[in-house]
Amino acid sequence: MKKTVVLFCLLSFFLLPGTKISSAHAADNPIVQDIKAEVANASFISISWKLPSSSESITKFWLYRSSQPMTRTSDLQGAVKIAELDHRLSGWTDTLPDYNEYYYAVIAVTDKPYNIILPSINATATGISMPVPVEKPAEKIQKPEKLYESGTKRETPLPYLDVGTEVKDTSLKEELSKHTIESVKELTYFSDKKQDVMRPYFFEEDLISPDSGDDFLLFSILKDYFIQRDYKNSIIQLKKLIGTNITDAVQNRAYFYLGEAQFFSGEYEESVKTFVKISQIYPQQTKKWIDTALDNF
């Protein structure tokens, strides 16, 4: 009789909601290990963890975010599930909605969620927030007044191109009028020298394969299609990626590669519209592509 009572107490201890168990027990259960959350590139949060040793039964992971520490199962009710991830992933990136502190937890799902919270193991114990940007006072540049001699005409100003520079706008259906295109061609400086052969440009972030997250998704498209010069499929895959909930940094670079793929596919007008979207973010890199694409209209 005593053995039965002891066994019942042990089972009750492990099955009670919110029960905290040690990392030694976590290693034998579908619980991720060593969760970490760090600020990456001052634009998003990088969350990483180690996969559990017994992961055969895991079908996916649920990633939670909360403004309060998560120390027990009941705390998940006040958290937001921000992503459902492949069971092979060991990291993710998140863009915070404000500059407050947030906490993260990763829950493994087998035939049902394994709702066990272990602070510092599968739930962050320390809050993390994005650094508040420091606004620098705008410098006033004094431009000398330009004088025109008698009979000299003033230069025609470059017309405003209302093609949407909002990077979050995933629509690529804006149309540039023929008149606007011709105006840009006439007013953009073109050298008489032969244009250099355009070669694909890659950002440093995409030269090394990342472990996971949005950067890994973009790297996979570049590796499988773009580097293979399969620009048609590159366009398809990059548009799909841009249409998902990815970080601003990855989306900006995806737009740039989309413009390159459209250029190499001969879609020069579409290429110009794509590069104009991010011209304020990458002014030096996009100028040469826009000029060359306009030359090929």
CSV table of C-alpha atoms in Angstrom, one decimal:
chain,number,residue,atom,x,y,z
A,1,MET,CA,0.0,0.0,0.0
A,2,LYS,CA,2.8,2.4,0.9
A,3,LYS,CA,4.5,1.8,-2.5
A,4,THR,CA,1.3,2.6,-4.3
A,5,VAL,CA,1.0,5.9,-2.4
A,6,VAL,CA,4.6,6.9,-3.1
A,7,LEU,CA,4.2,6.1,-6.9
A,8,PHE,CA,1.0,8.2,-7.0
A,9,CYS,CA,2.8,11.1,-5.4
A,10,LEU,CA,5.7,11.0,-7.9
A,11,LEU,CA,3.3,10.8,-10.9
A,12,SER,CA,1.3,13.8,-9.5
A,13,PHE,CA,4.5,15.8,-9.1
A,14,PHE,CA,5.5,15.4,-12.7
A,15,LEU,CA,2.0,15.9,-14.2
A,16,LEU,CA,1.0,19.0,-12.3
A,17,PRO,CA,0.7,22.1,-14.6
A,18,GLY,CA,3.4,24.6,-14.0
A,19,THR,CA,5.7,22.1,-12.3
A,20,LYS,CA,9.4,23.1,-12.6
A,21,ILE,CA,11.8,20.3,-13.4
A,22,SER,CA,15.5,20.4,-13.7
A,23,SER,CA,17.8,20.5,-16.8
A,24,ALA,CA,18.7,16.9,-16.1
A,25,HIS,CA,15.0,15.9,-16.6
A,26,ALA,CA,14.8,18.2,-19.6
A,27,ALA,CA,17.5,16.3,-21.4
A,28,ASP,CA,15.3,13.2,-21.4
A,29,ASN,CA,12.2,15.0,-22.6
A,30,PRO,CA,11.2,17.0,-25.7
A,31,ILE,CA,12.5,20.3,-24.3
A,32,VAL,CA,14.9,22.6,-26.0
A,33,GLN,CA,18.0,23.7,-24.1
A,34,ASP,CA,20.1,26.9,-23.5
A,35,ILE,CA,17.7,29.4,-25.0
A,36,LYS,CA,19.2,32.8,-25.7
A,37,ALA,CA,17.8,36.1,-27.0
A,38,GLU,CA,20.2,38.8,-28.3
A,39,VAL,CA,19.9,42.1,-30.2
A,40,ALA,CA,21.2,41.6,-33.8
A,41,ASN,CA,22.2,44.5,-36.0
A,42,ALA,CA,20.2,46.9,-33.8
A,43,SER,CA,17.1,46.1,-35.9
A,44,PHE,CA,15.7,42.7,-34.6
A,45,ILE,CA,16.0,40.1,-31.9
A,46,SER,CA,17.8,36.8,-32.5
A,47,ILE,CA,16.5,33.8,-30.5
A,48,SER,CA,18.5,30.6,-30.5
A,49,TRP,CA,18.4,27.3,-28.7
A,50,LYS,CA,19.8,23.7,-28.7
A,51,LEU,CA,17.6,20.9,-30.0
A,52,PRO,CA,16.7,18.2,-27.5
A,53,SER,CA,18.5,14.9,-27.7
A,54,SER,CA,15.2,13.0,-28.0
A,55,SER,CA,13.6,14.9,-30.9
A,56,GLU,CA,12.2,12.0,-33.0
A,57,SER,CA,8.6,12.6,-31.8
A,58,ILE,CA,8.7,16.4,-32.2
A,59,THR,CA,6.7,17.7,-35.1
A,60,LYS,CA,7.2,21.4,-34.6
A,61,PHE,CA,8.1,24.2,-32.2
A,62,TRP,CA,5.9,27.0,-30.9
A,63,LEU,CA,7.7,30.3,-30.1
A,64,TYR,CA,6.1,32.5,-27.5
A,65,ARG,CA,6.8,36.2,-26.6
A,66,SER,CA,5.6,37.9,-23.5
A,67,SER,CA,6.1,41.2,-21.7
A,68,GLN,CA,6.3,39.3,-18.4
A,69,PRO,CA,8.7,36.5,-17.3
A,70,MET,CA,7.4,33.0,-18.1
A,71,THR,CA,8.2,30.8,-15.2
A,72,ARG,CA,5.4,28.2,-15.3
A,73,THR,CA,2.9,26.8,-17.7
A,74,SER,CA,0.1,29.1,-16.8
A,75,ASP,CA,2.2,32.1,-17.9
A,76,LEU,CA,1.7,31.0,-21.5
A,77,GLN,CA,-1.9,32.1,-21.4
A,78,GLY,CA,-0.7,35.7,-21.2
A,79,ALA,CA,1.9,35.3,-23.9
A,80,VAL,CA,1.6,35.6,-27.7
A,81,LYS,CA,2.5,32.7,-30.0
A,82,ILE,CA,4.5,34.5,-32.7
A,83,ALA,CA,5.6,31.6,-34.8
A,84,GLU,CA,5.2,27.9,-35.6
A,85,LEU,CA,8.6,26.5,-36.6
A,86,ASP,CA,10.0,23.5,-38.2
A,87,HIS,CA,11.2,20.9,-35.7
A,88,ARG,CA,14.7,21.1,-37.3
A,89,LEU,CA,15.2,24.8,-36.6
A,90,SER,CA,17.3,26.0,-33.7
A,91,GLY,CA,16.7,29.8,-34.0
A,92,TRP,CA,14.5,32.6,-35.2
A,93,THR,CA,14.5,36.3,-35.5
A,94,ASP,CA,11.8,38.7,-34.2
A,95,THR,CA,11.0,42.3,-34.7
A,96,LEU,CA,9.7,44.0,-31.5
A,97,PRO,CA,6.7,46.3,-31.7
A,98,ASP,CA,8.2,48.8,-29.3
A,99,TYR,CA,11.2,49.4,-27.0
A,100,ASN,CA,9.8,47.6,-23.9
A,101,GLU,CA,11.4,44.4,-22.4
A,102,TYR,CA,10.2,41.0,-23.7
A,103,TYR,CA,10.7,37.4,-22.8
A,104,TYR,CA,10.7,34.3,-25.0
A,105,ALA,CA,9.8,30.6,-24.6
A,106,VAL,CA,10.0,27.6,-27.0
A,107,ILE,CA,7.5,24.8,-26.6
A,108,ALA,CA,8.0,21.5,-28.4
A,109,VAL,CA,4.9,19.8,-30.0
A,110,THR,CA,4.6,16.1,-30.4
A,111,ASP,CA,1.1,14.7,-30.6
A,112,LYS,CA,0.3,17.6,-28.3
A,113,PRO,CA,2.2,20.6,-26.9
A,114,TYR,CA,4.7,19.7,-24.2
A,115,ASN,CA,3.8,22.8,-22.0
A,116,ILE,CA,6.7,22.7,-19.6
A,117,ILE,CA,8.4,26.0,-18.7
A,118,LEU,CA,12.0,25.9,-17.5
A,119,PRO,CA,13.6,29.4,-17.0
A,120,SER,CA,17.0,29.8,-18.7
A,121,ILE,CA,16.5,26.4,-20.4
A,122,ASN,CA,13.5,26.8,-22.7
A,123,ALA,CA,12.4,30.2,-21.5
A,124,THR,CA,14.5,33.3,-21.2
A,125,ALA,CA,14.9,34.5,-17.6
A,126,THR,CA,16.1,38.0,-18.5
A,127,GLY,CA,14.1,40.5,-20.5
A,128,ILE,CA,15.5,42.0,-23.7
A,129,SER,CA,14.6,45.2,-25.6
A,130,MET,CA,15.7,47.1,-28.6
A,131,PRO,CA,18.0,50.0,-28.1
A,132,VAL,CA,16.3,53.4,-28.4
A,133,PRO,CA,17.9,55.2,-31.4
A,134,VAL,CA,19.6,58.4,-30.7
A,135,GLU,CA,18.4,61.2,-32.9
A,136,LYS,CA,21.2,63.4,-34.2
A,137,PRO,CA,20.3,67.0,-35.0
A,138,ALA,CA,20.1,67.6,-38.7
A,139,GLU,CA,23.0,69.5,-40.1
A,140,LYS,CA,22.2,72.5,-42.1
A,141,ILE,CA,24.2,72.6,-45.3
A,142,GLN,CA,24.6,76.1,-46.6
A,143,LYS,CA,24.6,75.9,-50.4
A,144,PRO,CA,25.9,78.9,-52.3
A,145,GLU,CA,23.4,80.7,-54.4
A,146,LYS,CA,23.7,79.7,-58.0
A,147,LEU,CA,23.7,82.7,-60.4
A,148,TYR,CA,22.7,82.5,-64.0
A,149,GLU,CA,24.1,84.7,-66.7
A,150,SER,CA,21.7,86.6,-68.9
A,151,GLY,CA,20.1,84.4,-71.5
A,152,THR,CA,21.0,81.1,-69.6
A,153,LYS,CA,18.1,78.8,-68.8
A,154,ARG,CA,17.8,77.1,-65.4
A,155,GLU,CA,18.1,73.4,-65.2
A,156,THR,CA,14.8,71.4,-65.3
A,157,PRO,CA,14.2,69.8,-61.9
A,158,LEU,CA,14.0,66.1,-61.6
A,159,PRO,CA,10.3,65.1,-61.3
A,160,TYR,CA,9.0,63.4,-58.2
A,161,LEU,CA,8.5,59.7,-58.8
A,162,ASP,CA,5.5,58.5,-56.7
A,163,VAL,CA,6.2,54.8,-57.0
A,164,GLY,CA,6.1,54.0,-53.3
A,165,THR,CA,9.3,53.9,-51.3
A,166,GLU,CA,7.7,52.2,-48.3
A,167,VAL,CA,9.8,49.1,-47.8
A,168,LYS,CA,7.0,47.2,-46.0
A,169,ASP,CA,4.8,47.5,-49.1
A,170,THR,CA,5.1,44.1,-50.7
A,171,SER,CA,3.1,45.0,-53.8
A,172,LEU,CA,5.1,45.2,-57.0
A,173,LYS,CA,2.2,46.3,-59.2
A,174,GLU,CA,2.9,50.1,-59.4
A,175,GLU,CA,3.1,51.3,-63.0
A,176,LEU,CA,5.5,54.0,-64.1
A,177,SER,CA,4.0,56.1,-66.9
A,178,LYS,CA,5.9,56.3,-70.3
A,179,HIS,CA,6.2,60.0,-69.9
A,180,THR,CA,7.8,59.7,-66.4
A,181,ILE,CA,10.3,57.0,-67.7
A,182,GLU,CA,11.3,59.2,-70.6
A,183,SER,CA,11.7,62.2,-68.3
A,184,VAL,CA,14.0,60.2,-66.0
A,185,LYS,CA,16.0,59.0,-69.0
A,186,GLU,CA,16.5,62.5,-70.2
A,187,LEU,CA,17.4,64.0,-66.9
A,188,THR,CA,19.7,61.2,-65.6
A,189,TYR,CA,23.3,61.7,-66.3
A,190,PHE,CA,24.6,59.1,-68.8
A,191,SER,CA,28.3,58.8,-69.6
A,192,ASP,CA,29.4,58.5,-73.2
A,193,LYS,CA,31.7,55.7,-72.1
A,194,LYS,CA,30.6,52.1,-72.6
A,195,GLN,CA,28.7,50.9,-69.5
A,196,ASP,CA,30.6,48.4,-67.3
A,197,VAL,CA,29.3,44.8,-67.4
A,198,MET,CA,27.0,44.5,-64.5
A,199,ARG,CA,27.9,41.7,-62.1
A,200,PRO,CA,25.7,40.4,-59.3
A,201,TYR,CA,26.2,42.2,-56.0
A,202,PHE,CA,26.0,40.4,-52.6
A,203,PHE,CA,25.8,41.9,-49.2
A,204,GLU,CA,28.4,40.7,-46.6
A,205,GLU,CA,25.6,39.2,-44.4
A,206,ASP,CA,24.7,36.8,-47.2
A,207,LEU,CA,28.3,35.5,-48.0
A,208,ILE,CA,28.2,33.0,-45.0
A,209,SER,CA,25.4,30.6,-44.4
A,210,PRO,CA,23.5,31.6,-41.2
A,211,ASP,CA,22.3,28.9,-38.8
A,212,SER,CA,18.6,29.7,-39.0
A,213,GLY,CA,15.9,32.4,-39.2
A,214,ASP,CA,15.0,34.8,-41.9
A,215,ASP,CA,18.7,35.2,-43.0
A,216,PHE,CA,18.8,31.5,-43.7
A,217,LEU,CA,15.7,31.6,-45.8
A,218,LEU,CA,17.2,34.4,-48.0
A,219,PHE,CA,20.5,32.6,-48.2
A,220,SER,CA,18.8,29.4,-49.4
A,221,ILE,CA,17.1,31.2,-52.3
A,222,LEU,CA,20.4,32.8,-53.3
A,223,LYS,CA,22.2,29.5,-53.1
A,224,ASP,CA,19.6,27.4,-54.9
A,225,TYR,CA,18.5,29.9,-57.6
A,226,PHE,CA,20.3,33.2,-57.8
A,227,ILE,CA,23.9,31.9,-57.8
A,228,GLN,CA,22.8,29.3,-60.4
A,229,ARG,CA,21.7,32.2,-62.6
A,230,ASP,CA,18.1,30.8,-62.5
A,231,TYR,CA,16.7,34.3,-62.3
A,232,LYS,CA,13.1,33.5,-63.2
A,233,ASN,CA,12.8,31.2,-60.2
A,234,SER,CA,14.8,33.7,-58.1
A,235,ILE,CA,12.1,36.3,-58.9
A,236,ILE,CA,9.3,33.9,-57.9
A,237,GLN,CA,11.0,32.8,-54.6
A,238,LEU,CA,12.1,36.3,-53.6
A,239,LYS,CA,8.6,37.7,-54.1
A,240,LYS,CA,7.2,34.9,-51.9
A,241,LEU,CA,9.8,35.7,-49.2
A,242,ILE,CA,9.0,39.4,-49.3
A,243,GLY,CA,5.4,38.6,-48.8
A,244,THR,CA,6.0,36.8,-45.5
A,245,ASN,CA,6.6,38.2,-42.0
A,246,ILE,CA,10.3,38.7,-42.2
A,247,THR,CA,12.6,41.4,-40.6
A,248,ASP,CA,13.1,44.7,-42.3
A,249,ALA,CA,16.8,44.1,-42.8
A,250,VAL,CA,16.2,40.8,-44.7
A,251,GLN,CA,13.3,42.3,-46.6
A,252,ASN,CA,15.5,45.2,-47.8
A,253,ARG,CA,18.2,42.9,-49.1
A,254,ALA,CA,15.5,40.6,-50.7
A,255,TYR,CA,14.2,43.6,-52.6
A,256,PHE,CA,17.8,44.4,-53.8
A,257,TYR,CA,18.3,40.8,-55.1
A,258,LEU,CA,14.9,40.9,-56.7
A,259,GLY,CA,15.9,44.0,-58.6
A,260,GLU,CA,19.1,42.3,-59.8
A,261,ALA,CA,17.2,39.2,-60.9
A,262,GLN,CA,14.7,41.3,-62.8
A,263,PHE,CA,17.6,43.1,-64.5
A,264,PHE,CA,19.3,39.9,-65.5
A,265,SER,CA,16.0,38.6,-66.8
A,266,GLY,CA,15.6,41.6,-69.1
A,267,GLU,CA,12.7,43.0,-67.0
A,268,TYR,CA,14.4,46.5,-66.9
A,269,GLU,CA,11.2,48.5,-66.1
A,270,GLU,CA,10.3,46.2,-63.2
A,271,SER,CA,13.9,46.3,-62.0
A,272,VAL,CA,13.9,50.1,-61.9
A,273,LYS,CA,10.6,50.1,-59.8
A,274,THR,CA,12.1,47.6,-57.4
A,275,PHE,CA,15.4,49.5,-56.9
A,276,VAL,CA,13.5,52.8,-56.4
A,277,LYS,CA,11.7,51.2,-53.5
A,278,ILE,CA,15.0,50.8,-51.6
A,279,SER,CA,16.9,53.7,-53.1
A,280,GLN,CA,16.8,55.6,-49.8
A,281,ILE,CA,18.2,52.7,-47.9
A,282,TYR,CA,21.0,51.7,-50.4
A,283,PRO,CA,21.5,55.0,-52.4
A,284,GLN,CA,25.0,54.2,-53.7
A,285,GLN,CA,24.3,50.6,-54.6
A,286,THR,CA,21.0,51.2,-56.4
A,287,LYS,CA,22.1,54.2,-58.5
A,288,LYS,CA,24.3,52.2,-60.9
A,289,TRP,CA,21.6,49.6,-61.4
A,290,ILE,CA,18.9,52.2,-62.0
A,291,ASP,CA,21.0,54.1,-64.5
A,292,THR,CA,22.0,50.9,-66.4
A,293,ALA,CA,18.4,49.6,-66.4
A,294,LEU,CA,17.1,52.9,-67.8
A,295,ASP,CA,19.8,52.7,-70.5
A,296,ASN,CA,18.4,49.3,-71.6
A,297,PHE,CA,14.7,50.4,-71.9
